[in-house]
mmCIF file of C-alpha atoms and ligand atoms in Angstrom:
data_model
loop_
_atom_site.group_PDB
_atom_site.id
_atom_site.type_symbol
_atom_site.label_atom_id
_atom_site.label_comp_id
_atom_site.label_asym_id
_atom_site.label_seq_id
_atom_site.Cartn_x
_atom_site.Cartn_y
_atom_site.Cartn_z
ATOM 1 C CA UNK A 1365 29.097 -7.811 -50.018
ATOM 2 C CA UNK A 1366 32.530 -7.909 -48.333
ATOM 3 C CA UNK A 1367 34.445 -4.150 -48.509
ATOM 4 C CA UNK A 1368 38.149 -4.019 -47.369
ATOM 5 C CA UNK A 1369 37.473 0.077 -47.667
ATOM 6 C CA UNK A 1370 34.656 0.338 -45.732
ATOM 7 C CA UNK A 1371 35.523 1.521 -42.203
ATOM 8 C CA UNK A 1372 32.793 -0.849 -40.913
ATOM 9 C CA UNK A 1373 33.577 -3.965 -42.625
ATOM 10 C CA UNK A 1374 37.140 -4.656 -39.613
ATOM 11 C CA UNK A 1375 37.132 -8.668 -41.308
ATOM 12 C CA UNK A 1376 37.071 -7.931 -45.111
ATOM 13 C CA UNK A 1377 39.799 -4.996 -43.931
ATOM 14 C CA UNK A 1378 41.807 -7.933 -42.337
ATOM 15 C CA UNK A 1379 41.642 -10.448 -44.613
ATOM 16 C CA UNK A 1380 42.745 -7.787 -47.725
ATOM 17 C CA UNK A 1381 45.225 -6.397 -45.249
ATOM 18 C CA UNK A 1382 47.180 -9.688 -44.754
ATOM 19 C CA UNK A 1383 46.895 -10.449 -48.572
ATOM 20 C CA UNK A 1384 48.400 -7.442 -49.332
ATOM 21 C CA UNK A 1385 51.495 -7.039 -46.930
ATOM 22 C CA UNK A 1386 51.868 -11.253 -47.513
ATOM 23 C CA UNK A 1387 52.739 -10.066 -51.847
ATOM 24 C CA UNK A 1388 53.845 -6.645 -51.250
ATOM 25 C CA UNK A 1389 57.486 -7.123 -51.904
ATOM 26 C CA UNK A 1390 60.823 -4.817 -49.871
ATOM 27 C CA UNK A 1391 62.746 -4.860 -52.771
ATOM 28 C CA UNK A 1392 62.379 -3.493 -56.000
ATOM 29 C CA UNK A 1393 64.189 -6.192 -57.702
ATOM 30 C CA UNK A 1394 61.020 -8.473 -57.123
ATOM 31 C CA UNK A 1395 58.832 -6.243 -59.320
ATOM 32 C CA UNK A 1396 61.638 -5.689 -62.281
ATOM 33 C CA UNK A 1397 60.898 -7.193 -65.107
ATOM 34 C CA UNK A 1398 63.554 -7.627 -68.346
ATOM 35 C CA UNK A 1399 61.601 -7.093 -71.876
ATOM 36 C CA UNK A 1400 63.634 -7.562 -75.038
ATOM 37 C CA UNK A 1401 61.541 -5.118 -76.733
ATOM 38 C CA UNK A 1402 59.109 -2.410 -75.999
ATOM 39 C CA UNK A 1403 57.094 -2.240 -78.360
ATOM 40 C CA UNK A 1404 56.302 -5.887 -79.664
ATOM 41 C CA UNK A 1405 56.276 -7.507 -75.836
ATOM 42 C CA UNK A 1406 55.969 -11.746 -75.084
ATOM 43 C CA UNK A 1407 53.403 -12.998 -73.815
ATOM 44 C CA UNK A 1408 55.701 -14.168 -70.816
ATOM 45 C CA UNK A 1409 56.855 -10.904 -70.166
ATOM 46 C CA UNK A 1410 53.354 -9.167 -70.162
ATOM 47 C CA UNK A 1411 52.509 -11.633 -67.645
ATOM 48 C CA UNK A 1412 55.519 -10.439 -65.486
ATOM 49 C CA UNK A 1413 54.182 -7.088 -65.684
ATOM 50 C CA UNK A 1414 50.820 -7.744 -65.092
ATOM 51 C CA UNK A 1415 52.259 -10.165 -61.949
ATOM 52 C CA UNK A 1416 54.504 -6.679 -60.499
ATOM 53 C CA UNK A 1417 51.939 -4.384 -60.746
ATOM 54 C CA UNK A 1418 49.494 -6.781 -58.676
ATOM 55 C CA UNK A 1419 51.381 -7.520 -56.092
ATOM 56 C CA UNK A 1420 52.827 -3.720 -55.638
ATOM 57 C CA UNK A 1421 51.484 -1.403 -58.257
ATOM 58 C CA UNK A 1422 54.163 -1.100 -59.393
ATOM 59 C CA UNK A 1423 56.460 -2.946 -62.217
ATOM 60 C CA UNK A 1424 59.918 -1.744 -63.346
ATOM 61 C CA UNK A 1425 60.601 -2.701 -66.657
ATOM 62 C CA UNK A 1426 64.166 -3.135 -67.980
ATOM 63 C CA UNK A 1427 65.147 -3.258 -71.628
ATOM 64 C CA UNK A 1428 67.652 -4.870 -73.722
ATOM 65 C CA UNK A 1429 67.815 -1.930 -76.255
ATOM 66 C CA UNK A 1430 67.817 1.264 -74.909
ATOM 67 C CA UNK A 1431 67.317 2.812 -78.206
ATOM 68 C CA UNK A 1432 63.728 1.201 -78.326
ATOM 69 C CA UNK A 1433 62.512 3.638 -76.035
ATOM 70 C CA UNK A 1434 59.491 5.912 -78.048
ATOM 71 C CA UNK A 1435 56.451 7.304 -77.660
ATOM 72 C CA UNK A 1436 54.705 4.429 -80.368
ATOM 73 C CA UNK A 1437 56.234 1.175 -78.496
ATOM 74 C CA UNK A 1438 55.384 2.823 -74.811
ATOM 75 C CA UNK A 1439 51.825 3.628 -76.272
ATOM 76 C CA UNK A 1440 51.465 -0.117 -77.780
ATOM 77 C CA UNK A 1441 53.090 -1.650 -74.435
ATOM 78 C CA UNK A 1442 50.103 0.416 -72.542
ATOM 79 C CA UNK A 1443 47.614 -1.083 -74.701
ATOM 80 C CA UNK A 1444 48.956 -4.881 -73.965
ATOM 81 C CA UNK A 1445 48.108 -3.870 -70.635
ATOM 82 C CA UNK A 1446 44.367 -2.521 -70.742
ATOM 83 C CA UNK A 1447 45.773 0.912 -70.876
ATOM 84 C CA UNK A 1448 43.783 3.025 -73.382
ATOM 85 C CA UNK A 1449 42.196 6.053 -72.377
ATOM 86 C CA UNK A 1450 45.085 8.803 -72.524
ATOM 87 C CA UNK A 1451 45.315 11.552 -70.132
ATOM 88 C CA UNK A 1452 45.800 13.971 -72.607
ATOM 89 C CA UNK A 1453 43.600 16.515 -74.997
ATOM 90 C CA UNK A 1454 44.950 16.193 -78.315
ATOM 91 C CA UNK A 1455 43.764 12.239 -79.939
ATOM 92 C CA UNK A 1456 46.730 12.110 -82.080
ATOM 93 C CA UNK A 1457 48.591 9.566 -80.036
ATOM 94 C CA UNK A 1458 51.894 10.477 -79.351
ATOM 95 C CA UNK A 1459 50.927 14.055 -78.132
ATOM 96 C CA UNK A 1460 50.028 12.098 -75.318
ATOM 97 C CA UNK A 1461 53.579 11.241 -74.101
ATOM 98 C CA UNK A 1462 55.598 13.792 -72.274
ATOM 99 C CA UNK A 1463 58.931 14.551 -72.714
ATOM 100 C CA UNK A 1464 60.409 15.232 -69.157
ATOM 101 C CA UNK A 1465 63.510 17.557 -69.638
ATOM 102 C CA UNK A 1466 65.126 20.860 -68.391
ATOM 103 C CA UNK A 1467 63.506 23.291 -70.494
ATOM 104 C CA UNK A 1468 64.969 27.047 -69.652
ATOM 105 C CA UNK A 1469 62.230 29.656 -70.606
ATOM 106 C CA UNK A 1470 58.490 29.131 -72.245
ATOM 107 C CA UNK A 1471 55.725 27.987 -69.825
ATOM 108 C CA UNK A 1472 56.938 24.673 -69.181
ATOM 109 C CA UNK A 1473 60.104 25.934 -67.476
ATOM 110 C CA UNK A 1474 57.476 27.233 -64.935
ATOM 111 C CA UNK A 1475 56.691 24.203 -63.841
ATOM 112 C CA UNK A 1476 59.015 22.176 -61.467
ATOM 113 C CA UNK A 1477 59.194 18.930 -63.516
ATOM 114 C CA UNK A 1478 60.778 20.863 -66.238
ATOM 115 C CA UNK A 1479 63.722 22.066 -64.337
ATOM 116 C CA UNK A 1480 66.695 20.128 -62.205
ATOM 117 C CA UNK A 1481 64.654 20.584 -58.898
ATOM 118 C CA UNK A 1482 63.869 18.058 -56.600
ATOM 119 C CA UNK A 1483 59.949 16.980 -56.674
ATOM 120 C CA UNK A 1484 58.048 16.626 -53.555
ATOM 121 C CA UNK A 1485 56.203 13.353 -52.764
ATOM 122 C CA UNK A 1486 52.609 13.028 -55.039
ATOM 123 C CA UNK A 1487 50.177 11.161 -57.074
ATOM 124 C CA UNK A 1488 50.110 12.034 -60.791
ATOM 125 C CA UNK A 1489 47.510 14.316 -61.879
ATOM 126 C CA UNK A 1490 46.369 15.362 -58.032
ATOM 127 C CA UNK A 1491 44.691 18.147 -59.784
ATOM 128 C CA UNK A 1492 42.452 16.422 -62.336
ATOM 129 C CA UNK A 1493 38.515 16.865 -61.816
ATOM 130 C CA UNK A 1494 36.798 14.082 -60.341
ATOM 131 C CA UNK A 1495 36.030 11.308 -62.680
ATOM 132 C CA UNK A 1496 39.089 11.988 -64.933
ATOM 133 C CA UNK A 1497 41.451 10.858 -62.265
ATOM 134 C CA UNK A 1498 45.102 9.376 -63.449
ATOM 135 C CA UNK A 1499 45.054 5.546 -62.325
ATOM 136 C CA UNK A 1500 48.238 5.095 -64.217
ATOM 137 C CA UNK A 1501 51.043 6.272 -65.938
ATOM 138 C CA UNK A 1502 54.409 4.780 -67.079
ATOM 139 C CA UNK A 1503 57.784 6.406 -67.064
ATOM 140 C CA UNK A 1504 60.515 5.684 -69.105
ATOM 141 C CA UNK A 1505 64.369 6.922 -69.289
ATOM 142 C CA UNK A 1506 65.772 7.782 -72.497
ATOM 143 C CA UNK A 1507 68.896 9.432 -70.933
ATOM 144 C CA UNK A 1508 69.622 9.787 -66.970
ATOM 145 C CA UNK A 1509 71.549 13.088 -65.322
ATOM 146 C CA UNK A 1510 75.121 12.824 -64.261
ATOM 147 C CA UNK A 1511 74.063 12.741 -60.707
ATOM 148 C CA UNK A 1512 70.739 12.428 -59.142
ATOM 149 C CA UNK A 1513 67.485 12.196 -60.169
ATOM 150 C CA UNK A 1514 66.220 9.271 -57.683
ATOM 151 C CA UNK A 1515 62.804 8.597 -57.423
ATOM 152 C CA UNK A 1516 61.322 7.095 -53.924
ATOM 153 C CA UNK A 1517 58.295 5.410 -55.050
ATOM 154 C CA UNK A 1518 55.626 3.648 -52.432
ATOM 155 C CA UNK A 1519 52.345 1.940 -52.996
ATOM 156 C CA UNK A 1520 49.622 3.720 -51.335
ATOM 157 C CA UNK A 1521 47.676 0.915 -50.508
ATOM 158 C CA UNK A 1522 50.665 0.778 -47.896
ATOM 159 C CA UNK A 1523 49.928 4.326 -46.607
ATOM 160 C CA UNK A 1524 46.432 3.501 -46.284
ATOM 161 C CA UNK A 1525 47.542 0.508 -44.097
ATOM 162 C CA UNK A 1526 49.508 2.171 -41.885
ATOM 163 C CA UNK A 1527 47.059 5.510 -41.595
ATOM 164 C CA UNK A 1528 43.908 3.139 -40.888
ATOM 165 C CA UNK A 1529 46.169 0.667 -38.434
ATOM 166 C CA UNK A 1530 47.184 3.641 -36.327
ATOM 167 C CA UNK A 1531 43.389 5.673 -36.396
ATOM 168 C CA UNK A 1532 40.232 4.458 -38.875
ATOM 169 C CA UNK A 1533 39.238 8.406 -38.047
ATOM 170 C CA UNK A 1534 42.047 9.770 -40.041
ATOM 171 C CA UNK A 1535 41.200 7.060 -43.397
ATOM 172 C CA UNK A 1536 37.909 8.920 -42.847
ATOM 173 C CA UNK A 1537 39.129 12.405 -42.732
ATOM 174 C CA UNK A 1538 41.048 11.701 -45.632
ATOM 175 C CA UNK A 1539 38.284 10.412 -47.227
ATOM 176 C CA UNK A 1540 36.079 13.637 -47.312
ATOM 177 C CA UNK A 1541 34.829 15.104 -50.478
ATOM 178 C CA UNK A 1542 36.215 18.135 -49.927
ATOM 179 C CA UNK A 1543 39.885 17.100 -47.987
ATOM 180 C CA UNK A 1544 42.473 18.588 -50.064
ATOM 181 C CA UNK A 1545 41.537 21.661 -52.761
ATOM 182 C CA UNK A 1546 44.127 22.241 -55.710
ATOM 183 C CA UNK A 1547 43.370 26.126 -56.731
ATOM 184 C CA UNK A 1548 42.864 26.999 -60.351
ATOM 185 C CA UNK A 1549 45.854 27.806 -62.039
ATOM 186 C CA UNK A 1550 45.645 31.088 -63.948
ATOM 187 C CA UNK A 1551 47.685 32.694 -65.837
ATOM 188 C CA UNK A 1552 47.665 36.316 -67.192
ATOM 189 C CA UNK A 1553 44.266 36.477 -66.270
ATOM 190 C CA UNK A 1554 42.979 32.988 -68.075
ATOM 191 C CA UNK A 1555 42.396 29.599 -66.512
ATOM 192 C CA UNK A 1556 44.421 27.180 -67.668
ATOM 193 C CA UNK A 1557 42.710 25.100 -64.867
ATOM 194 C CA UNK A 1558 39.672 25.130 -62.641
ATOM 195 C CA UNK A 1559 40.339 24.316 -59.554
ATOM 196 C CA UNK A 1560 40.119 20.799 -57.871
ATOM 197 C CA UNK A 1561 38.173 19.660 -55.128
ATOM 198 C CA UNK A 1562 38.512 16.427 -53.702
ATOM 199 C CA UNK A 1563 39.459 13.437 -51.499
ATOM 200 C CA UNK A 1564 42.432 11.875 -50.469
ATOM 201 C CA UNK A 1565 41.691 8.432 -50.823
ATOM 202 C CA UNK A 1566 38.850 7.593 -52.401
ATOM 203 C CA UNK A 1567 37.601 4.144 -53.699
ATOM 204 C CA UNK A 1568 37.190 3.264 -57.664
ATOM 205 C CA UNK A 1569 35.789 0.090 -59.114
ATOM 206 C CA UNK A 1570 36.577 -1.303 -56.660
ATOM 207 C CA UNK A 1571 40.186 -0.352 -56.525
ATOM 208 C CA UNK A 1572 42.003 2.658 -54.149
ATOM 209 C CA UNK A 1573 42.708 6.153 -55.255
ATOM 210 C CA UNK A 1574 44.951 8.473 -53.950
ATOM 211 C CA UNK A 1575 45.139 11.932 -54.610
ATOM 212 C CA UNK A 1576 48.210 13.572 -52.951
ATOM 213 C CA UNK A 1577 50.628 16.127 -53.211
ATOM 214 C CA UNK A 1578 53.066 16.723 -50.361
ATOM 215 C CA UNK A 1579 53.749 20.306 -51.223
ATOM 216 C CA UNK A 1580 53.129 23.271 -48.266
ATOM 217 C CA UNK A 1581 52.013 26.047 -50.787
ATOM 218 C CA UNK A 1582 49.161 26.341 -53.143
ATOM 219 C CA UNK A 1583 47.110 22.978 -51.585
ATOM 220 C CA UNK A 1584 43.958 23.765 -49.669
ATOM 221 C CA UNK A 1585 43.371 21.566 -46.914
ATOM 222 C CA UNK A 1586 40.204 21.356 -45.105
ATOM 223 C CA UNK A 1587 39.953 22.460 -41.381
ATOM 224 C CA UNK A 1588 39.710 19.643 -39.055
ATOM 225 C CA UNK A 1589 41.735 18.443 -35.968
ATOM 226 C CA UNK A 1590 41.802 14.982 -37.329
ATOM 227 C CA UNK A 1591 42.411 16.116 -41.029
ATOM 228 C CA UNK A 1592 45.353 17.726 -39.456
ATOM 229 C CA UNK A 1593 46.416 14.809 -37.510
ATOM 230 C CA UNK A 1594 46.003 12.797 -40.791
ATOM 231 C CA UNK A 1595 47.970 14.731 -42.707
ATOM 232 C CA UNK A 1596 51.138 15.156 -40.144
ATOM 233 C CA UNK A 1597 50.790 11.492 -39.826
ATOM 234 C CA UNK A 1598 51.042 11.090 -43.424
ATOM 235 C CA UNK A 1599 54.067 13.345 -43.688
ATOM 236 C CA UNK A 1600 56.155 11.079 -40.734
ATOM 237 C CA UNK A 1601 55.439 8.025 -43.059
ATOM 238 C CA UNK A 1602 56.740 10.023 -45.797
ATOM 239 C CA UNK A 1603 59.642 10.991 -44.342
ATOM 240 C CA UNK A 1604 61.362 8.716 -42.791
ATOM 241 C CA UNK A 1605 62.725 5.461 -44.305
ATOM 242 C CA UNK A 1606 60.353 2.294 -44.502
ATOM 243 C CA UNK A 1607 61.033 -0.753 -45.578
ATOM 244 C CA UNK A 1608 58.338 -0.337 -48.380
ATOM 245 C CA UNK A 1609 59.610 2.745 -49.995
ATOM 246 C CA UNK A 1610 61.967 1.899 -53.286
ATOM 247 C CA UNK A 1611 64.245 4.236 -54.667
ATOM 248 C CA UNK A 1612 65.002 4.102 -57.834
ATOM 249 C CA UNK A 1613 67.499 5.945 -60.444
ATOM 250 C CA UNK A 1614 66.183 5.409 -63.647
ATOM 251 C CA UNK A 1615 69.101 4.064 -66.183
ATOM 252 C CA UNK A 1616 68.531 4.242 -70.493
ATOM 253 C CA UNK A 1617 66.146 1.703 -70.887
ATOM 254 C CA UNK A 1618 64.260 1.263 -67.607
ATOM 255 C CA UNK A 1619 60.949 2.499 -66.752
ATOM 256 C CA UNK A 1620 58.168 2.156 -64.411
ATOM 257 C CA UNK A 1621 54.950 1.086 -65.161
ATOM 258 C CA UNK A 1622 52.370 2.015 -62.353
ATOM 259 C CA UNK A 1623 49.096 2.092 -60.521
ATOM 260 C CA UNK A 1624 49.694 5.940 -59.775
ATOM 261 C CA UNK A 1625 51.920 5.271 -56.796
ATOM 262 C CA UNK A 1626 53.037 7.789 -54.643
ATOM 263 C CA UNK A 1627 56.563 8.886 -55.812
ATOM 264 C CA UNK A 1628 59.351 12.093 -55.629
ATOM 265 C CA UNK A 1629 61.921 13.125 -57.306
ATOM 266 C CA UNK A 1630 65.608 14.389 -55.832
ATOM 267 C CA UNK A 1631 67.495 17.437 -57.801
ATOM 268 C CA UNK A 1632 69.880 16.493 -60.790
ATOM 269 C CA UNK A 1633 72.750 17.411 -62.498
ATOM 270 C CA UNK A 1634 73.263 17.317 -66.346
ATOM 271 C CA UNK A 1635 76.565 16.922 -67.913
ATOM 272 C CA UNK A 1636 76.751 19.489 -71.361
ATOM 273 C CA UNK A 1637 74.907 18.202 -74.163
ATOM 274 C CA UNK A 1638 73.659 14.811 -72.716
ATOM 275 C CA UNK A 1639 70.435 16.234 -70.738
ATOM 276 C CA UNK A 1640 67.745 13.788 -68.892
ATOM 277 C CA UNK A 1641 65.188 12.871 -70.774
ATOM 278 C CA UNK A 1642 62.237 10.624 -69.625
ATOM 279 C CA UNK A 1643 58.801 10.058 -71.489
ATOM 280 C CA UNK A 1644 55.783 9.856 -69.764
ATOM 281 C CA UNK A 1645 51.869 8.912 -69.967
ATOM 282 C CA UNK A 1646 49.296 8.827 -68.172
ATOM 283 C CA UNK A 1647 46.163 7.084 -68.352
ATOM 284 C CA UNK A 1648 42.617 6.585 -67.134
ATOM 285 C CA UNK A 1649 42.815 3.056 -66.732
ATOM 286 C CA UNK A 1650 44.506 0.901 -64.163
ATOM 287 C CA UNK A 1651 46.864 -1.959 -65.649
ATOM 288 C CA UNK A 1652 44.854 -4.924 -66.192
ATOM 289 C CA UNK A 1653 45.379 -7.687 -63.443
ATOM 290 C CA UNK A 1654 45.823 -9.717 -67.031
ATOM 291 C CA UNK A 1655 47.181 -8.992 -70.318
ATOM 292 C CA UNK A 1656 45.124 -8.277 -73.281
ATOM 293 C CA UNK A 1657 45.449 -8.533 -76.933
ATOM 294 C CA UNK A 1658 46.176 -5.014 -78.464
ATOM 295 C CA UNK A 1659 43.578 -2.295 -78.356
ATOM 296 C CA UNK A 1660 42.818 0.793 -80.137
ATOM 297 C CA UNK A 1661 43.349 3.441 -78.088
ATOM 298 C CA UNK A 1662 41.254 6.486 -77.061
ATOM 299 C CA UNK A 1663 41.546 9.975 -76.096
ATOM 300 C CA UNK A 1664 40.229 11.202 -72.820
ATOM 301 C CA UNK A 1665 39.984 15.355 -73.008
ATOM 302 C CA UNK A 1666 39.876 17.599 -70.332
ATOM 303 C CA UNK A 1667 37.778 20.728 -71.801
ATOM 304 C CA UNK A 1668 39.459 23.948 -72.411
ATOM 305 C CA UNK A 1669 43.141 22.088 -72.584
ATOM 306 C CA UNK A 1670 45.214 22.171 -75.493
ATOM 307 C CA UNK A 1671 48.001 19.673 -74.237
ATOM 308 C CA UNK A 1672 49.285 17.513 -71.649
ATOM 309 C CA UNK A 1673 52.130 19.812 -71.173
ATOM 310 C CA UNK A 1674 50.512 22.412 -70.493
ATOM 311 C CA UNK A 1675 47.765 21.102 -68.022
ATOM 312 C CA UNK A 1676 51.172 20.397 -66.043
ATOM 313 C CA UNK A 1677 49.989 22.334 -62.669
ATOM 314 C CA UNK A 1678 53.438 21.309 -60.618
ATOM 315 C CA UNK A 1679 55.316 18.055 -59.677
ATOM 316 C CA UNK A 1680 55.237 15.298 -62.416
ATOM 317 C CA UNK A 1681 58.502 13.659 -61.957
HETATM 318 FE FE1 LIG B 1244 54.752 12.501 -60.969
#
């Protein structure tokens, strides 16, 4: 059987490679999709979805109300889309959504995604254990910042094109079990985390994984010449502008729905009283390449977590 992912298989590579660069769109206005409401969505517009995400893993949803944006119609919008097994501890449903916001103080002003600091390129949840990886999440923008607060967002089935295009040998290095090592994270003396050993790309039902975080402290990277390589080749791609990299500045009402895509974050500034506030989830599931009729969802824990919040290690959004 014909593998696009197997280093070996140079015609099933081909042929997926020109399917995928012949739908992956250089705008993000291709993969925007308007919804009248959140929670109770057409079936024409969870085609739409279901049509952005395939074609760049990626959909950016726009909606009429603004005010519509909650944790129940994001969790039933997920379900529409085969989304059902939560990334998250606690089973009572909307303790799975995060509230992304400046908080000053506790433990989840630790964390960058809390604060008004820029976020480094990554993959959600680049520190879950293998076989609870995040193949999803969605993203959505109750209030923006006065200024900033762009996301760059790219499909990593692009990365993978350009890394295996320029040297098969550094798909492979990034491929290794044991590439990229996320320490535990600890605090006062108890492990909040254990820490994560994995690969960079890795291949899923089928489907492509990537596990990535761009940042220079507190990642340990295997030793290798071509790992190396791999890795400064993957920070040129990331650094320079390419015609497949969005940005994005979430307005009240828009959110992303993706296939884990790579994405950052620049700083922000909030004006008095009107901070940024985005919810997020993520989920265990890739979108469904079509739309289903309503599920029940289900809770996926990781042991010895109390809360998404706090498995928050460092860049979320
Ligand atoms: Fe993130």
């Amino acid at each position: 059987m014909s593998d696009p992912f197997d280093l070996s298989d140079t015609p099933a590579y081909r042929s997926w490679r020109e399917d995928k660069l012949g739908r992956s769109p250089t705008r993000i206005d291709a993969l925007t999709v308007p919804l009248k409401t959140l929670g109770a969505p057409t079936k024409g517009e969870l085609d739409a979805i279901c049509e952005a995400v395939a074609r760049g893993n990626l959909a950016l949803i726009r909606c009429a109300d603004p005010s519509g944006i909650e944790p129940g119609a994001m969790l039933g919008l997920g379900r529409h889309l085969g989304l059902t097994r939560l990334d998250a501890n606690l089973c009572a449903d909307e303790k799975a959504v995060s509230r992304i916001a400046v908080r000053p103080g506790g433990q989840t002003g630790e964390y960058i995604p809390y604060t008004d600091r820029p976020l480094s390129w990554h993959t959600d949840g680049y520190y879950n254990p293998q076989g609870s990886e995040v193949r999803a999440w969605m993203l959505f923008c109750v209030r923006d910042a006065t200024s900033g607060g762009e996301n760059a967002l790219l499909d990593p089935e692009l990365v993978y094109i350009r890394l295996r295009d320029q040297d098969p040998a550094m798909i492979a290095a990034l491929m290794e079990p044991d590439a990229m090592t996320v320490p535990a994270n600890a605090a006062e003396g108890q492990e909040l985390r254990a820490a994560s050993t994995g690969p960079v790309f890795s291949v899923i039902d089928g489907h492509l994984n990537m596990r990535y975080s761009a940042r220079a402290r507190n990642i340990q990277w295997r030793e290798g010449q071509t790992l190396d390589a791999a890795r400064e080749c993957l920070t040129g791609l990331l650094s320079r502008p390419d015609v497949y990299i969005f940005r994005h500045k979430l307005r009240p009402g828009e959110g992303y729905v993706s296939n884990n895509v790579l994405h950052n974050r620049t700083g922000f500034t909030d004006a008095a009283g009107a901070d940024r506030l985005l919810l997020r989830i993520r989920y265990l599931d890739r979108v469904r390449a079509r739309p289903s009729s309503e599920q029940t969802g289900t809770c996926h824990a990781h042991p010895g977590l109390d809360h998404p919040d706090t498995t928050v290690q460092d860049e979320e959004r």
